[in-house]
Amino acid sequence: MRVVLRSIVALGAGLLAAACGSEEPPAERYAAQPTPELAWERFLELNERRVKETELGIYDEAAKRLVRRNNEDAGQAHIARLYRRSEPAVRTSGDRAAIVFLDDPRQVLAPWFFRRGAEGWQLDGHAQFNVVGYDGRNRWRFRNQIHPYMFAFEDFHFDARGYGRRAP
């Protein structure tokens, strides 16, 4: 019985790893990362592969709560498709990093925020989902301009409603 159970567990782990496109289990592959660039890459990858696991180290606690509620294939496909085509600028200051898209005339590529914790770089769920808002045309804006990631937008001008444009 133990051999059969071990085989089933091994098969399940192998199928999960295969679904993620590697032999690494998702908890290891999508752990907090050593650099913000790698954290961004892994975040895009887990969306491309529609990884549903929410207890991943790449998410801080606030991000885990939000991902539990909003973890649908369509949303993951949209993030992967939209952002994979674009070249980000990674701007860091201390333990914070912003993934910013400088060439975005339609303003649909929202910035993404990561924070370095004890284990490495993680998506900053509180900032990501409380600072960035969207309008009916899916354009991003800041709900407020008083947050610890403003360092990444020194070359942007923001209007009273929080819409930003890169300065010429």
GROMACS .gro file of C-alpha atoms in nm, residues 12-31 33 42 45 49 51 53 56:
model
   27
   12GLY     CA    1   0.100   1.393  -0.882
   13ALA     CA    2   0.416   1.594  -0.813
   14GLY     CA    3   0.548   1.504  -1.158
   15LEU     CA    4   0.227   1.613  -1.328
   16LEU     CA    5   0.231   1.940  -1.136
   17ALA     CA    6   0.594   2.003  -1.232
   18ALA     CA    7   0.518   1.915  -1.594
   19ALA     CA    8   0.230   2.162  -1.595
   20CYS     CA    9   0.476   2.427  -1.481
   21GLY     CA   10   0.719   2.334  -1.758
   22SER     CA   11   1.002   2.229  -1.531
   23GLU     CA   12   1.102   1.959  -1.289
   24GLU     CA   13   1.096   2.217  -1.011
   25PRO     CA   14   0.782   2.215  -0.795
   26PRO     CA   15   0.589   2.546  -0.814
   27ALA     CA   16   0.667   2.630  -0.451
   28GLU     CA   17   1.038   2.627  -0.534
   29ARG     CA   18   1.021   2.781  -0.882
   30TYR     CA   19   0.791   3.063  -0.771
   31ALA     CA   20   0.954   3.137  -0.438
   33GLN     CA   21   1.347   3.571  -0.591
   42ARG     CA   22   0.870   3.437  -1.266
   45GLU     CA   23   0.575   3.284  -1.624
   49ARG     CA   24   0.136   2.873  -1.728
   51VAL     CA   25  -0.038   2.834  -1.205
   53GLU     CA   26  -0.123   2.777  -0.635
   56LEU     CA   27   0.382   3.085  -0.336
   0.00000   0.00000   0.00000
